[in-house]
Amino acid sequence: MTKGEFQVETVNPAPGYTAEEVLAWAAQAERFSNHPIAQSIVAAANDDANGSTNNNVNGNVNGDDGGSKTESIIEAYEEIAGLGIKAVSAGRTVLVGNSKLMQQEGVQGFQDGGQNPGTTLHVAVDQCYAGSLQIADQLKEDSVDAVRRMKELGVRKLVMLTGDSKDAAAQVAAQLQVDDYYAELLPQDKVAHMERLYLYKGKGSMIFIGDGINDAPVLARADIGVAMGGLGSDAAIEAADVVIMTDEPSKLATAMQIAGRTKQVVWQNIILALTVKGVVLALGAAGFATMWEAVFADVGVALLAVFNTLRVLRN
């Protein structure tokens, strides 16, 4: 539902660190990740380095004496699912992730401030809290319209499952006006919530829309999995039943409209064919049907079904 075009809005250094240091350490740890948030951090660090006249901070982080932009070798690298990244560079351990990662690793000096809009990433160096980055994303232009149209089409309940913070999820959920939301979820948590929703779904189908690698298990579990073709990861696209190549959520509502209209036409054709054939069959058994009625019941009904089906192209 969001553009996936993340941007570093603010850098909040902890005492003893500067904003440039926090951003540089985060970029050093994230530079091998393909996640959009990681790429936004690396881009922000590059912009900061290019626009600054003093590159001493980058030189210290990257291990070069003269302020060179050459990056030091990553000695160890680990992506912790749903939490963040742990990397060792220039002999120092760098953690970049959410508050759960900081708490799990026992980072000294970390305090979760909360109540921040957008996505917050925390940075720690050698188990000491260095600061946080505020990452902003925006809703796609048609996301609100997509939710409204799906409700108009009869979707009984819309639930948002996300790994983002509760504050970021609450902000997006309010804009989208979804029925419910669950935040700070790991991949297995999303599957667990999906299983709970199955208990209350009753008749009908469960549709899940996602684009990240963390969404792949839920896409496979849902009755109908929908992935975004442009922003979506390969794992999400592989697990999905439907792929929206334009990355527009409103296309799902359009697909639902086409599917509903197509189903109506299919039933119309079935009823028409069986009714005409049944009438002609009865007339033939009674001795009233001629060859022309039999031809109409066969070829004529087929042509009528084709012409009726062409009406779908106008919707």
Coordinates of C-alpha atoms in Angstrom, one line a residue:
M1 CA 0.0 0.0 0.0
T2 CA 3.0 2.3 0.3
K3 CA 5.4 3.4 -2.5
G4 CA 8.4 1.7 -1.0
E5 CA 10.5 4.8 -1.8
F6 CA 12.0 5.3 1.6
Q7 CA 13.9 8.4 2.7
V8 CA 15.9 9.2 5.8
E9 CA 14.1 12.1 7.4
T10 CA 16.0 12.6 10.6
V11 CA 19.1 11.2 12.4
N12 CA 19.0 11.2 16.2
P13 CA 22.4 10.6 17.7
A14 CA 23.0 9.4 21.2
P15 CA 25.3 11.3 23.5
G16 CA 28.9 10.8 22.3
Y17 CA 28.0 10.4 18.7
T18 CA 27.3 12.7 15.8
A19 CA 24.5 12.4 13.2
E20 CA 27.1 11.8 10.5
E21 CA 28.7 8.9 12.5
V22 CA 25.3 7.3 13.1
L23 CA 24.4 7.5 9.4
A24 CA 27.8 6.3 8.3
W25 CA 27.8 3.3 10.6
A26 CA 24.2 2.3 9.5
A27 CA 25.1 2.6 5.8
Q28 CA 28.3 0.5 6.4
A29 CA 26.2 -2.3 7.8
E30 CA 23.3 -2.0 5.3
R31 CA 25.3 -1.7 2.1
F32 CA 24.9 -5.3 1.1
S33 CA 21.1 -5.5 1.7
N34 CA 18.6 -5.1 -1.2
H35 CA 15.8 -3.9 1.1
P36 CA 14.4 -0.5 0.1
I37 CA 15.0 0.9 3.6
A38 CA 18.7 -0.2 3.5
Q39 CA 19.1 1.3 0.1
S40 CA 17.7 4.6 1.3
I41 CA 20.2 4.7 4.2
V42 CA 23.1 4.0 1.8
A43 CA 21.9 6.7 -0.5
A44 CA 21.5 9.2 2.3
A45 CA 25.0 8.5 3.5
N46 CA 26.4 9.0 0.0
D47 CA 24.6 12.3 -0.3
D48 CA 25.9 13.4 3.0
A49 CA 29.5 12.5 2.1
N50 CA 29.3 14.2 -1.3
G51 CA 27.7 17.3 0.1
S52 CA 30.1 17.7 3.0
T53 CA 33.4 19.5 3.0
N54 CA 34.7 17.4 5.9
N55 CA 34.9 13.7 5.3
N56 CA 36.8 12.8 8.5
V57 CA 33.7 11.0 9.9
N58 CA 33.4 8.9 6.9
G59 CA 37.1 8.2 6.9
N60 CA 37.0 7.0 10.5
V61 CA 34.1 4.7 9.8
N62 CA 35.5 3.4 6.6
G63 CA 39.0 2.8 8.0
D64 CA 40.8 5.3 5.7
D65 CA 43.2 8.0 7.0
G66 CA 42.6 10.7 4.4
G67 CA 38.8 10.8 4.4
S68 CA 38.6 8.4 1.5
K69 CA 35.2 7.0 0.6
T70 CA 36.6 3.5 0.1
E71 CA 34.5 1.2 2.3
S72 CA 36.2 -1.2 4.7
I73 CA 35.7 -4.9 4.3
I74 CA 32.7 -6.5 6.1
E75 CA 34.2 -9.3 8.2
A76 CA 30.9 -10.8 9.2
Y77 CA 27.3 -10.2 8.1
E78 CA 24.0 -11.6 9.4
E79 CA 20.5 -10.7 8.5
I80 CA 18.2 -11.4 11.5
A81 CA 14.7 -12.0 10.1
G82 CA 12.2 -9.4 11.3
L83 CA 14.8 -7.7 13.5
G84 CA 17.6 -6.2 11.5
I85 CA 21.3 -6.6 10.6
K86 CA 24.4 -7.5 12.5
A87 CA 27.7 -6.8 10.8
V88 CA 31.4 -6.7 11.8
S89 CA 33.4 -4.0 10.1
A90 CA 36.9 -2.7 10.9
G91 CA 36.8 -5.0 14.0
R92 CA 33.7 -3.3 15.4
T93 CA 30.2 -4.9 15.7
V94 CA 27.4 -2.8 14.2
L95 CA 23.7 -3.5 14.9
V96 CA 21.0 -1.8 12.8
G97 CA 17.4 -2.8 13.4
N98 CA 14.2 -2.3 15.4
S99 CA 13.8 -2.0 19.1
K100 CA 13.5 -5.8 19.5
L101 CA 17.0 -6.3 18.1
M102 CA 18.4 -3.8 20.6
Q103 CA 16.7 -5.5 23.5
Q104 CA 17.6 -9.0 22.3
E105 CA 21.3 -8.1 22.0
G106 CA 21.3 -6.3 25.3
V107 CA 22.5 -2.9 23.9
Q108 CA 23.7 -0.6 26.6
G109 CA 22.0 2.8 26.8
F110 CA 19.1 1.9 24.6
Q111 CA 15.7 3.3 25.5
D112 CA 12.7 2.9 23.2
G113 CA 11.2 6.4 22.9
G114 CA 8.1 5.2 20.9
Q115 CA 5.4 7.5 19.5
N116 CA 7.4 8.3 16.4
P117 CA 5.7 8.5 13.0
G118 CA 7.2 6.4 10.2
T119 CA 9.8 3.6 10.6
T120 CA 12.5 3.9 13.3
L121 CA 15.8 2.1 12.9
H122 CA 18.2 1.9 15.9
V123 CA 22.0 1.8 15.5
A124 CA 24.5 0.3 18.0
V125 CA 28.3 0.0 17.9
D126 CA 30.1 -2.5 20.0
Q127 CA 26.9 -3.1 22.2
C128 CA 26.6 0.7 22.9
Y129 CA 23.6 2.6 21.6
A130 CA 24.6 5.1 18.9
G131 CA 21.3 6.6 17.9
S132 CA 18.3 6.2 15.6
L133 CA 17.2 6.9 12.0
Q134 CA 13.7 8.0 11.2
I135 CA 12.6 6.6 7.8
A136 CA 9.6 7.9 6.0
D137 CA 7.4 6.3 3.3
Q138 CA 4.3 7.5 1.6
L139 CA 1.0 5.8 0.6
K140 CA 0.6 5.1 -3.1
E141 CA -1.8 7.5 -4.8
D142 CA -4.5 4.9 -5.3
S143 CA -4.2 3.0 -2.0
V144 CA -7.1 4.8 -0.2
D145 CA -9.2 4.4 -3.3
A146 CA -8.3 0.7 -3.6
V147 CA -9.5 0.1 0.0
R148 CA -12.8 2.0 -0.6
R149 CA -13.5 0.1 -3.8
M150 CA -12.8 -3.3 -2.2
K151 CA -15.3 -2.5 0.6
E152 CA -17.9 -1.4 -2.0
L153 CA -17.3 -4.8 -3.8
G154 CA -18.3 -6.6 -0.7
V155 CA -15.0 -7.4 1.1
R156 CA -16.2 -8.0 4.7
K157 CA -13.0 -7.3 6.6
L158 CA -9.7 -5.6 5.7
V159 CA -6.7 -6.3 8.0
M160 CA -3.2 -5.0 7.7
L161 CA -0.3 -7.2 8.8
T162 CA 3.1 -5.4 8.9
G163 CA 6.5 -5.7 10.4
D164 CA 6.7 -2.0 11.0
S165 CA 6.4 -0.3 14.4
K166 CA 3.0 0.1 16.0
D167 CA 3.2 3.9 15.5
A168 CA 3.9 3.7 11.8
A169 CA 1.2 1.0 11.4
A170 CA -1.4 3.1 13.3
Q171 CA -0.6 6.1 11.1
V172 CA -1.0 4.1 7.8
A173 CA -4.1 2.2 9.1
A174 CA -5.8 5.5 9.9
Q175 CA -5.1 6.8 6.5
L176 CA -6.4 3.6 4.8
Q177 CA -9.3 3.2 7.2
V178 CA -8.8 -0.6 7.4
D179 CA -10.8 -2.6 9.9
D180 CA -7.9 -3.8 12.0
Y181 CA -4.1 -4.0 12.0
Y182 CA -1.3 -5.9 13.6
A183 CA 2.3 -4.5 13.8
E184 CA 5.9 -5.6 14.6
L185 CA 5.2 -9.0 13.1
L186 CA 7.8 -11.6 12.0
P187 CA 7.1 -13.8 9.0
Q188 CA 5.8 -16.6 11.3
D189 CA 3.6 -14.1 13.2
K190 CA 1.9 -13.1 10.0
V191 CA 1.1 -16.8 9.2
A192 CA -0.2 -17.2 12.8
H193 CA -2.5 -14.2 12.4
M194 CA -3.7 -15.5 9.0
E195 CA -4.6 -18.8 10.7
R196 CA -6.6 -17.0 13.3
L197 CA -8.5 -15.0 10.6
Y198 CA -9.3 -18.3 8.9
L199 CA -11.3 -19.3 12.0
Y200 CA -13.7 -16.4 11.5
K201 CA -13.8 -16.0 7.8
G202 CA -16.9 -18.2 7.2
K203 CA -17.8 -18.5 3.6
G204 CA -15.7 -16.8 1.0
S205 CA -12.0 -16.6 0.2
M206 CA -9.0 -15.1 2.0
I207 CA -6.9 -12.8 -0.1
F208 CA -3.4 -11.5 1.0
I209 CA -1.5 -8.8 -0.8
G210 CA 2.2 -8.4 -0.2
D211 CA 5.5 -7.6 -1.9
G212 CA 8.3 -8.5 0.5
I213 CA 10.2 -11.7 1.1
N214 CA 8.7 -11.9 4.5
D215 CA 5.3 -12.1 2.9
A216 CA 6.0 -15.2 0.9
P217 CA 4.8 -17.7 3.6
V218 CA 1.5 -15.8 4.0
L219 CA 1.0 -15.5 0.2
A220 CA 1.4 -19.2 -0.1
R221 CA -1.0 -19.9 2.8
A222 CA -3.8 -17.6 1.6
D223 CA -6.6 -18.8 -0.7
I224 CA -5.5 -16.1 -3.2
G225 CA -2.0 -14.6 -2.9
V226 CA -1.4 -11.3 -4.7
A227 CA 2.1 -9.8 -5.2
M228 CA 3.4 -6.6 -6.7
G229 CA 5.4 -7.3 -9.9
G230 CA 7.7 -4.2 -9.8
L231 CA 8.5 -3.8 -6.1
G232 CA 7.8 -7.4 -5.1
S233 CA 10.7 -9.8 -4.2
D234 CA 11.2 -12.9 -6.3
A235 CA 10.1 -15.1 -3.4
A236 CA 6.8 -13.1 -3.1
I237 CA 6.1 -13.3 -6.8
E238 CA 6.8 -17.0 -6.9
A239 CA 4.5 -17.7 -4.0
A240 CA 1.6 -15.6 -5.3
D241 CA -1.3 -16.7 -7.5
V242 CA -1.8 -13.2 -9.0
V243 CA 0.9 -10.6 -9.9
I244 CA 0.0 -6.9 -10.4
M245 CA 2.7 -5.7 -12.8
T246 CA 1.9 -2.0 -12.4
D247 CA 2.2 -2.1 -8.5
E248 CA -1.2 -0.3 -8.2
P249 CA -3.3 -1.7 -5.4
S250 CA -6.5 -0.4 -7.1
K251 CA -5.9 -3.0 -9.9
L252 CA -6.9 -5.7 -7.4
A253 CA -10.4 -4.0 -7.1
T254 CA -10.5 -3.8 -10.9
A255 CA -9.6 -7.5 -11.2
M256 CA -12.4 -8.3 -8.7
Q257 CA -14.9 -6.4 -10.8
I258 CA -13.8 -8.2 -13.9
A259 CA -13.9 -11.6 -12.2
G260 CA -17.4 -10.8 -10.8
R261 CA -18.7 -9.7 -14.2
T262 CA -17.1 -12.7 -15.9
K263 CA -18.7 -15.1 -13.4
Q264 CA -22.1 -13.5 -14.2
V265 CA -21.6 -14.0 -17.9
V266 CA -20.5 -17.6 -17.4
W267 CA -23.7 -18.4 -15.5
Q268 CA -25.8 -16.6 -18.1
N269 CA -24.3 -18.8 -20.8
I270 CA -24.8 -22.0 -18.9
I271 CA -28.4 -21.2 -18.1
L272 CA -29.1 -20.1 -21.7
A273 CA -27.5 -23.2 -23.2
L274 CA -29.2 -25.7 -20.9
T275 CA -32.6 -24.0 -21.2
V276 CA -32.7 -23.8 -25.0
K277 CA -31.3 -27.4 -25.4
G278 CA -33.8 -28.7 -22.8
V279 CA -36.8 -27.0 -24.6
V280 CA -35.7 -28.3 -28.0
L281 CA -35.1 -31.7 -26.6
A282 CA -38.6 -31.8 -25.1
L283 CA -40.1 -30.6 -28.4
G284 CA -38.1 -33.2 -30.3
A285 CA -39.3 -36.0 -28.0
A286 CA -42.9 -34.8 -28.5
G287 CA -42.4 -34.7 -32.3
F288 CA -42.7 -30.9 -32.7
A289 CA -39.0 -30.0 -33.3
T290 CA -37.6 -29.9 -36.8
M291 CA -34.0 -29.8 -38.1
W292 CA -33.9 -26.0 -37.8
E293 CA -34.7 -26.0 -34.1
A294 CA -32.0 -28.6 -33.6
V295 CA -29.4 -26.5 -35.5
F296 CA -30.4 -23.4 -33.5
A297 CA -30.1 -25.4 -30.2
D298 CA -26.5 -26.3 -31.2
V299 CA -24.9 -23.6 -33.4
G300 CA -27.3 -20.8 -32.6
V301 CA -26.8 -21.1 -28.8
A302 CA -23.0 -21.3 -29.3
L303 CA -23.1 -18.0 -31.2
L304 CA -25.3 -16.4 -28.6
A305 CA -22.9 -17.4 -25.9
V306 CA -20.0 -15.9 -27.8
F307 CA -21.8 -12.6 -28.3
N308 CA -22.8 -12.5 -24.7
T309 CA -19.2 -13.2 -23.6
L310 CA -18.0 -10.2 -25.7
R311 CA -19.9 -7.9 -23.4
V312 CA -17.1 -8.5 -20.8
L313 CA -14.7 -6.5 -23.0
R314 CA -16.7 -3.4 -22.4
N315 CA -16.2 -3.5 -18.6

